PDB file of C-alpha atoms and ligand atoms in Angstrom:
ATOM      1  CA  MET A   8       4.463-129.592  76.547  1.00 77.00           C
ATOM      2  CA  ILE A   9       4.237-127.325  79.920  1.00 90.00           C
ATOM      3  CA  LYS A  10       6.543-129.636  81.817  1.00 95.00           C
ATOM      4  CA  ASP A  11       9.497-128.866  79.276  1.00 97.00           C
ATOM      5  CA  ILE A  12       9.309-125.025  79.897  1.00 98.00           C
ATOM      6  CA  LYS A  13      11.915-123.688  82.492  1.00 97.00           C
ATOM      7  CA  LYS A  14      10.047-120.277  82.678  1.00 97.00           C
ATOM      8  CA  VAL A  15       7.607-118.202  80.976  1.00 98.00           C
ATOM      9  CA  LEU A  16       9.503-115.289  79.229  1.00 98.00           C
ATOM     10  CA  LEU A  17       6.560-113.249  77.695  1.00 98.00           C
ATOM     11  CA  THR A  18       3.015-113.803  78.538  1.00 98.00           C
ATOM     12  CA  GLU A  19       0.318-113.618  76.122  1.00 98.00           C
ATOM     13  CA  GLU A  20      -1.011-110.230  77.233  1.00 98.00           C
ATOM     14  CA  GLU A  21       2.530-108.790  77.261  1.00 98.00           C
ATOM     15  CA  ILE A  22       3.024-110.097  73.667  1.00 98.00           C
ATOM     16  CA  LEU A  23      -0.361-108.829  72.320  1.00 98.00           C
ATOM     17  CA  ASN A  24       0.104-105.243  74.159  1.00 98.00           C
ATOM     18  CA  ARG A  25       3.601-104.885  72.251  1.00 98.00           C
ATOM     19  CA  VAL A  26       1.892-106.221  68.933  1.00 98.00           C
ATOM     20  CA  LYS A  27      -0.695-103.390  69.223  1.00 98.00           C
ATOM     21  CA  GLU A  28       2.078-100.844  69.822  1.00 98.00           C
ATOM     22  CA  LEU A  29       3.969-101.933  66.814  1.00 98.00           C
ATOM     23  CA  ALA A  30       1.081-102.154  64.563  1.00 98.00           C
ATOM     24  CA  ALA A  31       0.097 -98.432  65.459  1.00 98.00           C
ATOM     25  CA  GLU A  32       3.447 -97.312  64.472  1.00 98.00           C
ATOM     26  CA  ILE A  33       3.508 -99.437  61.176  1.00 98.00           C
ATOM     27  CA  SER A  34      -0.225 -97.955  60.351  1.00 98.00           C
ATOM     28  CA  LYS A  35       1.226 -94.355  60.764  1.00 98.00           C
ATOM     29  CA  ASP A  36       4.577 -94.849  58.942  1.00 98.00           C
ATOM     30  CA  TYR A  37       2.926 -96.768  56.115  1.00 98.00           C
ATOM     31  CA  ASN A  38      -0.070 -94.371  55.625  1.00 97.00           C
ATOM     32  CA  GLU A  39      -0.548 -93.728  51.808  1.00 93.00           C
ATOM     33  CA  LYS A  40       2.093 -96.517  51.104  1.00 97.00           C
ATOM     34  CA  ASP A  41       1.746 -99.710  49.137  1.00 97.00           C
ATOM     35  CA  LEU A  42       2.120-102.090  52.098  1.00 98.00           C
ATOM     36  CA  LEU A  43       3.024-105.808  51.473  1.00 98.00           C
ATOM     37  CA  VAL A  44       3.562-107.774  54.927  1.00 98.00           C
ATOM     38  CA  VAL A  45       5.579-110.856  54.027  1.00 98.00           C
ATOM     39  CA  GLY A  46       5.468-113.405  56.987  1.00 98.00           C
ATOM     40  CA  ILE A  47       8.391-115.909  57.337  1.00 97.00           C
ATOM     41  CA  LEU A  48       7.091-119.346  57.540  1.00 96.00           C
ATOM     42  CA  LYS A  49       6.456-121.130  59.923  1.00 95.00           C
ATOM     43  CA  GLY A  50       7.927-119.279  62.927  1.00 96.00           C
ATOM     44  CA  SER A  51       6.231-115.762  62.283  1.00 98.00           C
ATOM     45  CA  VAL A  52       2.614-116.964  61.690  1.00 97.00           C
ATOM     46  CA  LEU A  53       1.066-116.285  65.076  1.00 98.00           C
ATOM     47  CA  PHE A  54       2.968-112.931  65.282  1.00 98.00           C
ATOM     48  CA  ALA A  55       2.231-111.957  61.678  1.00 98.00           C
ATOM     49  CA  SER A  56      -1.494-112.689  62.028  1.00 98.00           C
ATOM     50  CA  ASP A  57      -1.698-110.478  65.348  1.00 98.00           C
ATOM     51  CA  VAL A  58       0.260-107.764  63.661  1.00 98.00           C
ATOM     52  CA  ILE A  59      -1.916-107.827  60.609  1.00 98.00           C
ATOM     53  CA  LYS A  60      -5.188-107.851  62.484  1.00 98.00           C
ATOM     54  CA  ASN A  61      -4.082-104.644  64.241  1.00 98.00           C
ATOM     55  CA  ILE A  62      -2.905-102.608  61.128  1.00 98.00           C
ATOM     56  CA  THR A  63      -5.634-100.055  60.456  1.00 98.00           C
ATOM     57  CA  ILE A  64      -4.320 -99.343  56.810  1.00 98.00           C
ATOM     58  CA  PRO A  65      -4.864-101.313  53.645  1.00 97.00           C
ATOM     59  CA  CYS A  66      -2.103-103.999  53.218  1.00 97.00           C
ATOM     60  CA  GLN A  67      -1.575-107.081  51.382  1.00 98.00           C
ATOM     61  CA  ILE A  68       0.116-110.192  52.711  1.00 98.00           C
ATOM     62  CA  ASP A  69       2.264-112.840  51.413  1.00 98.00           C
ATOM     63  CA  PHE A  70       4.571-115.549  52.819  1.00 98.00           C
ATOM     64  CA  MET A  71       7.882-117.194  52.178  1.00 97.00           C
ATOM     65  CA  ALA A  72       9.327-120.334  53.817  1.00 96.00           C
ATOM     66  CA  VAL A  73      13.029-120.563  54.651  1.00 91.00           C
ATOM     67  CA  SER A  74      14.996-123.015  56.513  1.00 83.00           C
ATOM     68  CA  SER A  75      18.187-123.059  58.113  1.00 72.00           C
ATOM     69  CA  TYR A  76      18.101-125.016  61.213  1.00 58.00           C
ATOM     70  CA  GLY A  77      16.933-128.340  60.418  1.00 56.00           C
ATOM     71  CA  ASN A  78      16.093-130.284  63.702  1.00 53.00           C
ATOM     72  CA  SER A  79      19.099-128.782  65.973  1.00 57.00           C
ATOM     73  CA  SER A  80      18.775-125.615  68.014  1.00 56.00           C
ATOM     74  CA  GLU A  81      22.105-123.927  66.452  1.00 60.00           C
ATOM     75  CA  THR A  82      21.989-122.382  63.118  1.00 61.00           C
ATOM     76  CA  SER A  83      23.793-124.347  60.086  1.00 63.00           C
ATOM     77  CA  GLY A  84      24.417-121.240  58.123  1.00 66.00           C
ATOM     78  CA  ILE A  85      22.812-122.704  55.100  1.00 72.00           C
ATOM     79  CA  VAL A  86      19.514-121.120  54.035  1.00 85.00           C
ATOM     80  CA  ARG A  87      17.148-122.812  51.545  1.00 89.00           C
ATOM     81  CA  ILE A  88      13.965-121.127  50.230  1.00 92.00           C
ATOM     82  CA  LEU A  89      11.217-123.529  50.368  1.00 94.00           C
ATOM     83  CA  LYS A  90       8.557-121.064  49.260  1.00 97.00           C
ATOM     84  CA  ASP A  91       8.939-118.032  47.270  1.00 97.00           C
ATOM     85  CA  LEU A  92       6.809-115.048  47.076  1.00 98.00           C
ATOM     86  CA  ASP A  93       3.313-115.447  44.933  1.00 96.00           C
ATOM     87  CA  HIS A  94       3.598-112.008  43.455  1.00 92.00           C
ATOM     88  CA  SER A  95       5.967-109.485  42.085  1.00 95.00           C
ATOM     89  CA  ILE A  96       7.085-106.880  44.689  1.00 97.00           C
ATOM     90  CA  GLU A  97       8.060-104.244  42.238  1.00 97.00           C
ATOM     91  CA  GLY A  98       7.162-100.799  43.578  1.00 97.00           C
ATOM     92  CA  LYS A  99       5.673-102.117  46.894  1.00 98.00           C
ATOM     93  CA  ASP A 100       6.789-101.337  50.419  1.00 98.00           C
ATOM     94  CA  ILE A 101       7.913-104.639  51.721  1.00 98.00           C
ATOM     95  CA  LEU A 102       7.713-105.226  55.606  1.00 98.00           C
ATOM     96  CA  ILE A 103       9.229-108.727  56.387  1.00 98.00           C
ATOM     97  CA  VAL A 104       7.854-110.360  59.497  1.00 98.00           C
ATOM     98  CA  GLU A 105      10.273-112.686  61.567  1.00 98.00           C
ATOM     99  CA  ASP A 106       9.774-114.443  64.894  1.00 98.00           C
ATOM    100  CA  ILE A 107      13.402-114.151  65.949  1.00 97.00           C
ATOM    101  CA  ILE A 108      16.635-112.703  64.798  1.00 96.00           C
ATOM    102  CA  ASP A 109      19.531-114.868  66.067  1.00 93.00           C
ATOM    103  CA  SER A 110      22.874-114.848  64.182  1.00 92.00           C
ATOM    104  CA  GLY A 111      21.177-112.766  61.692  1.00 94.00           C
ATOM    105  CA  VAL A 112      22.094-115.105  58.802  1.00 91.00           C
ATOM    106  CA  THR A 113      18.643-116.047  57.643  1.00 91.00           C
ATOM    107  CA  LEU A 114      17.550-112.357  57.131  1.00 94.00           C
ATOM    108  CA  ASP A 115      20.710-111.340  55.708  1.00 93.00           C
ATOM    109  CA  TYR A 116      20.389-113.812  53.050  1.00 91.00           C
ATOM    110  CA  LEU A 117      16.750-113.078  52.484  1.00 94.00           C
ATOM    111  CA  LEU A 118      17.313-109.379  52.222  1.00 95.00           C
ATOM    112  CA  LYS A 119      20.225-110.078  49.448  1.00 92.00           C
ATOM    113  CA  TYR A 120      17.971-112.345  47.740  1.00 92.00           C
ATOM    114  CA  LEU A 121      14.910-109.859  47.734  1.00 95.00           C
ATOM    115  CA  LYS A 122      16.891-106.854  46.675  1.00 94.00           C
ATOM    116  CA  ALA A 123      17.056-107.663  43.143  1.00 92.00           C
ATOM    117  CA  ARG A 124      13.220-107.256  42.702  1.00 95.00           C
ATOM    118  CA  LYS A 125      12.746-103.477  42.811  1.00 95.00           C
ATOM    119  CA  ALA A 126      10.713-103.038  45.737  1.00 98.00           C
ATOM    120  CA  ASN A 127      10.167 -99.366  46.854  1.00 98.00           C
ATOM    121  CA  SER A 128      11.390-100.246  50.282  1.00 98.00           C
ATOM    122  CA  ILE A 129      12.126-103.398  52.364  1.00 98.00           C
ATOM    123  CA  GLU A 130      12.138-103.327  56.245  1.00 98.00           C
ATOM    124  CA  ILE A 131      11.784-105.775  58.998  1.00 98.00           C
ATOM    125  CA  ILE A 132       9.843-106.264  61.817  1.00 98.00           C
ATOM    126  CA  THR A 133      10.808-109.032  64.218  1.00 98.00           C
ATOM    127  CA  LEU A 134       9.126-110.062  67.628  1.00 98.00           C
ATOM    128  CA  LEU A 135      12.413-110.970  69.488  1.00 98.00           C
ATOM    129  CA  THR A 136      16.001-110.343  68.981  1.00 98.00           C
ATOM    130  CA  LYS A 137      19.053-111.862  70.594  1.00 96.00           C
ATOM    131  CA  PRO A 138      21.819-109.290  70.227  1.00 93.00           C
ATOM    132  CA  ALA A 139      24.131-111.456  72.157  1.00 91.00           C
ATOM    133  CA  ARG A 140      24.333-113.931  69.221  1.00 90.00           C
ATOM    134  CA  ARG A 141      24.510-111.539  66.112  1.00 92.00           C
ATOM    135  CA  LYS A 142      26.926-112.546  63.559  1.00 93.00           C
ATOM    136  CA  VAL A 143      25.822-110.041  60.787  1.00 94.00           C
ATOM    137  CA  ASP A 144      24.628-106.533  61.077  1.00 94.00           C
ATOM    138  CA  ILE A 145      21.014-106.508  60.420  1.00 95.00           C
ATOM    139  CA  ASN A 146      18.764-103.109  60.253  1.00 96.00           C
ATOM    140  CA  VAL A 147      15.443-103.848  62.251  1.00 97.00           C
ATOM    141  CA  LYS A 148      12.899-101.285  61.884  1.00 98.00           C
ATOM    142  CA  TYR A 149      10.525-102.837  64.461  1.00 98.00           C
ATOM    143  CA  CYS A 150      11.406-104.907  67.200  1.00 98.00           C
ATOM    144  CA  GLY A 151       9.098-106.390  69.904  1.00 98.00           C
ATOM    145  CA  PHE A 152      11.428-107.502  72.762  1.00 98.00           C
ATOM    146  CA  GLU A 153      15.318-107.976  73.309  1.00 98.00           C
ATOM    147  CA  VAL A 154      15.673-111.532  74.910  1.00 97.00           C
ATOM    148  CA  PRO A 155      18.587-113.426  76.456  1.00 95.00           C
ATOM    149  CA  ASP A 156      20.739-116.192  75.093  1.00 95.00           C
ATOM    150  CA  GLU A 157      18.261-118.889  75.975  1.00 95.00           C
ATOM    151  CA  PHE A 158      16.380-121.297  73.640  1.00 96.00           C
ATOM    152  CA  LEU A 159      13.096-120.051  73.248  1.00 97.00           C
ATOM    153  CA  VAL A 160       9.752-121.773  72.215  1.00 98.00           C
ATOM    154  CA  GLY A 161       6.097-120.881  71.880  1.00 98.00           C
ATOM    155  CA  TYR A 162       3.914-118.189  69.863  1.00 98.00           C
ATOM    156  CA  GLY A 163       5.243-119.690  66.680  1.00 98.00           C
ATOM    157  CA  LEU A 164       8.810-120.527  67.789  1.00 98.00           C
ATOM    158  CA  ASP A 165       9.545-124.432  67.778  1.00 96.00           C
ATOM    159  CA  PHE A 166      12.055-126.809  68.815  1.00 95.00           C
ATOM    160  CA  ALA A 167      11.925-129.657  66.247  1.00 93.00           C
ATOM    161  CA  GLU A 168       8.424-128.369  65.226  1.00 94.00           C
ATOM    162  CA  LYS A 169       7.095-128.860  68.507  1.00 96.00           C
ATOM    163  CA  TYR A 170       5.589-125.999  70.915  1.00 98.00           C
ATOM    164  CA  ARG A 171       4.626-123.772  68.237  1.00 98.00           C
ATOM    165  CA  ASN A 172       1.060-123.476  69.443  1.00 98.00           C
ATOM    166  CA  LEU A 173       2.003-122.362  72.974  1.00 98.00           C
ATOM    167  CA  PRO A 174       0.375-118.940  73.387  1.00 98.00           C
ATOM    168  CA  TYR A 175       3.331-117.464  75.302  1.00 98.00           C
ATOM    169  CA  ILE A 176       7.034-117.388  74.855  1.00 98.00           C
ATOM    170  CA  GLY A 177       8.896-119.824  77.107  1.00 98.00           C
ATOM    171  CA  ILE A 178      12.461-120.769  78.025  1.00 98.00           C
ATOM    172  CA  LEU A 179      12.910-124.389  77.102  1.00 97.00           C
ATOM    173  CA  LYS A 180      14.539-126.719  79.569  1.00 97.00           C
ATOM    174  CA  GLU A 181      18.063-127.550  78.472  1.00 95.00           C
ATOM    175  CA  GLU A 182      17.640-131.224  78.918  1.00 95.00           C
ATOM    176  CA  VAL A 183      14.896-131.245  76.302  1.00 94.00           C
ATOM    177  CA  TYR A 184      17.541-129.869  73.430  1.00 91.00           C
ATOM    178  CA  LYS A 185      20.997-130.947  74.844  1.00 87.00           C
ATOM    179  CA  ASN A 186      20.500-134.690  74.515  1.00 70.00           C
TER     180      ASN A 186
HETATM  181  P1  IMP B  19      19.427-116.710  62.617  1.00 79.39           P
HETATM  182  O1  IMP B  19      19.548-117.009  61.012  1.00 79.39           O
HETATM  183  O2  IMP B  19      20.591-117.203  63.222  1.00 79.39           O
HETATM  184  O3  IMP B  19      18.877-115.289  62.859  1.00 79.39           O
HETATM  185  O4  IMP B  19      18.138-117.423  63.042  1.00 79.39           O
HETATM  186  C1  IMP B  19      16.676-117.186  62.658  1.00 79.39           C
HETATM  187  C2  IMP B  19      15.793-118.292  62.854  1.00 79.39           C
HETATM  188  O5  IMP B  19      16.177-119.262  63.756  1.00 79.39           O
HETATM  189  C3  IMP B  19      14.511-117.815  63.475  1.00 79.39           C
HETATM  190  O6  IMP B  19      13.684-117.558  62.332  1.00 79.39           O
HETATM  191  C4  IMP B  19      13.987-119.220  64.098  1.00 79.39           C
HETATM  192  O7  IMP B  19      13.359-120.052  63.280  1.00 79.39           O
HETATM  193  C5  IMP B  19      15.332-119.718  64.490  1.00 79.39           C
HETATM  194  N1  IMP B  19      15.762-119.574  65.978  1.00 79.39           N
HETATM  195  C6  IMP B  19      16.744-118.595  66.423  1.00 79.39           C
HETATM  196  N2  IMP B  19      16.554-118.712  67.739  1.00 79.39           N
HETATM  197  C7  IMP B  19      15.724-119.545  68.069  1.00 79.39           C
HETATM  198  C8  IMP B  19      15.110-119.890  69.542  1.00 79.39           C
HETATM  199  O8  IMP B  19      15.551-119.433  70.601  1.00 79.39           O
HETATM  200  N3  IMP B  19      13.910-120.768  69.508  1.00 79.39           N
HETATM  201  C9  IMP B  19      13.579-121.106  68.395  1.00 79.39           C
HETATM  202  N4  IMP B  19      13.952-120.676  67.139  1.00 79.39           N
HETATM  203  C10 IMP B  19      14.944-120.086  67.034  1.00 79.39           C
HETATM  204 MG1   MG B  20      12.020-118.895  61.802  1.00 79.39          MG
END
């Protein structure tokens, strides 16, 4: 796997330090609230678990699975819900956990989909954002890092389901995905 990585963009330590800062903010902001953390499968799994571990107030967790990419590195614009939430979100304070916001199409769709369910609030935390590629405006409450317009893998992020288990975020060599 490592031979396919052009450069390590964020080390394991840099990521964890930022995660701890974000989790501290969340713990303060959601004190006395009915927090439900919703991880978006599969990309956010490593980030979501590190965030949850560092939240110091009571919280529930749930997951949704969505698909928008197929095996390509470009968004198709089509979002499919592969797994919905297990329980009602009525009255709860929802924090959606994403790995990366690129065009914003996936989250835009998801937010509209969840809005009908009468949550008390719905906010977003994303590890990474690529502002240069945004097509729809998304209101992000917590963001780990702004990243350049490169194809990234590791710490949950994949290319064709590979590289998710790398402990850092790396830039994938172009020859790996441009064939
Ligand atoms: P969006 O709908 O274009 O914002 O796409 C969001 C989703 O695309 C993310 O949750 C990732 O699954 C995927 N994605 C976007 N950029 C990258 C990347 O650089 N590496 C891996 N996956 C990415
Ligand atoms: Mg994803």
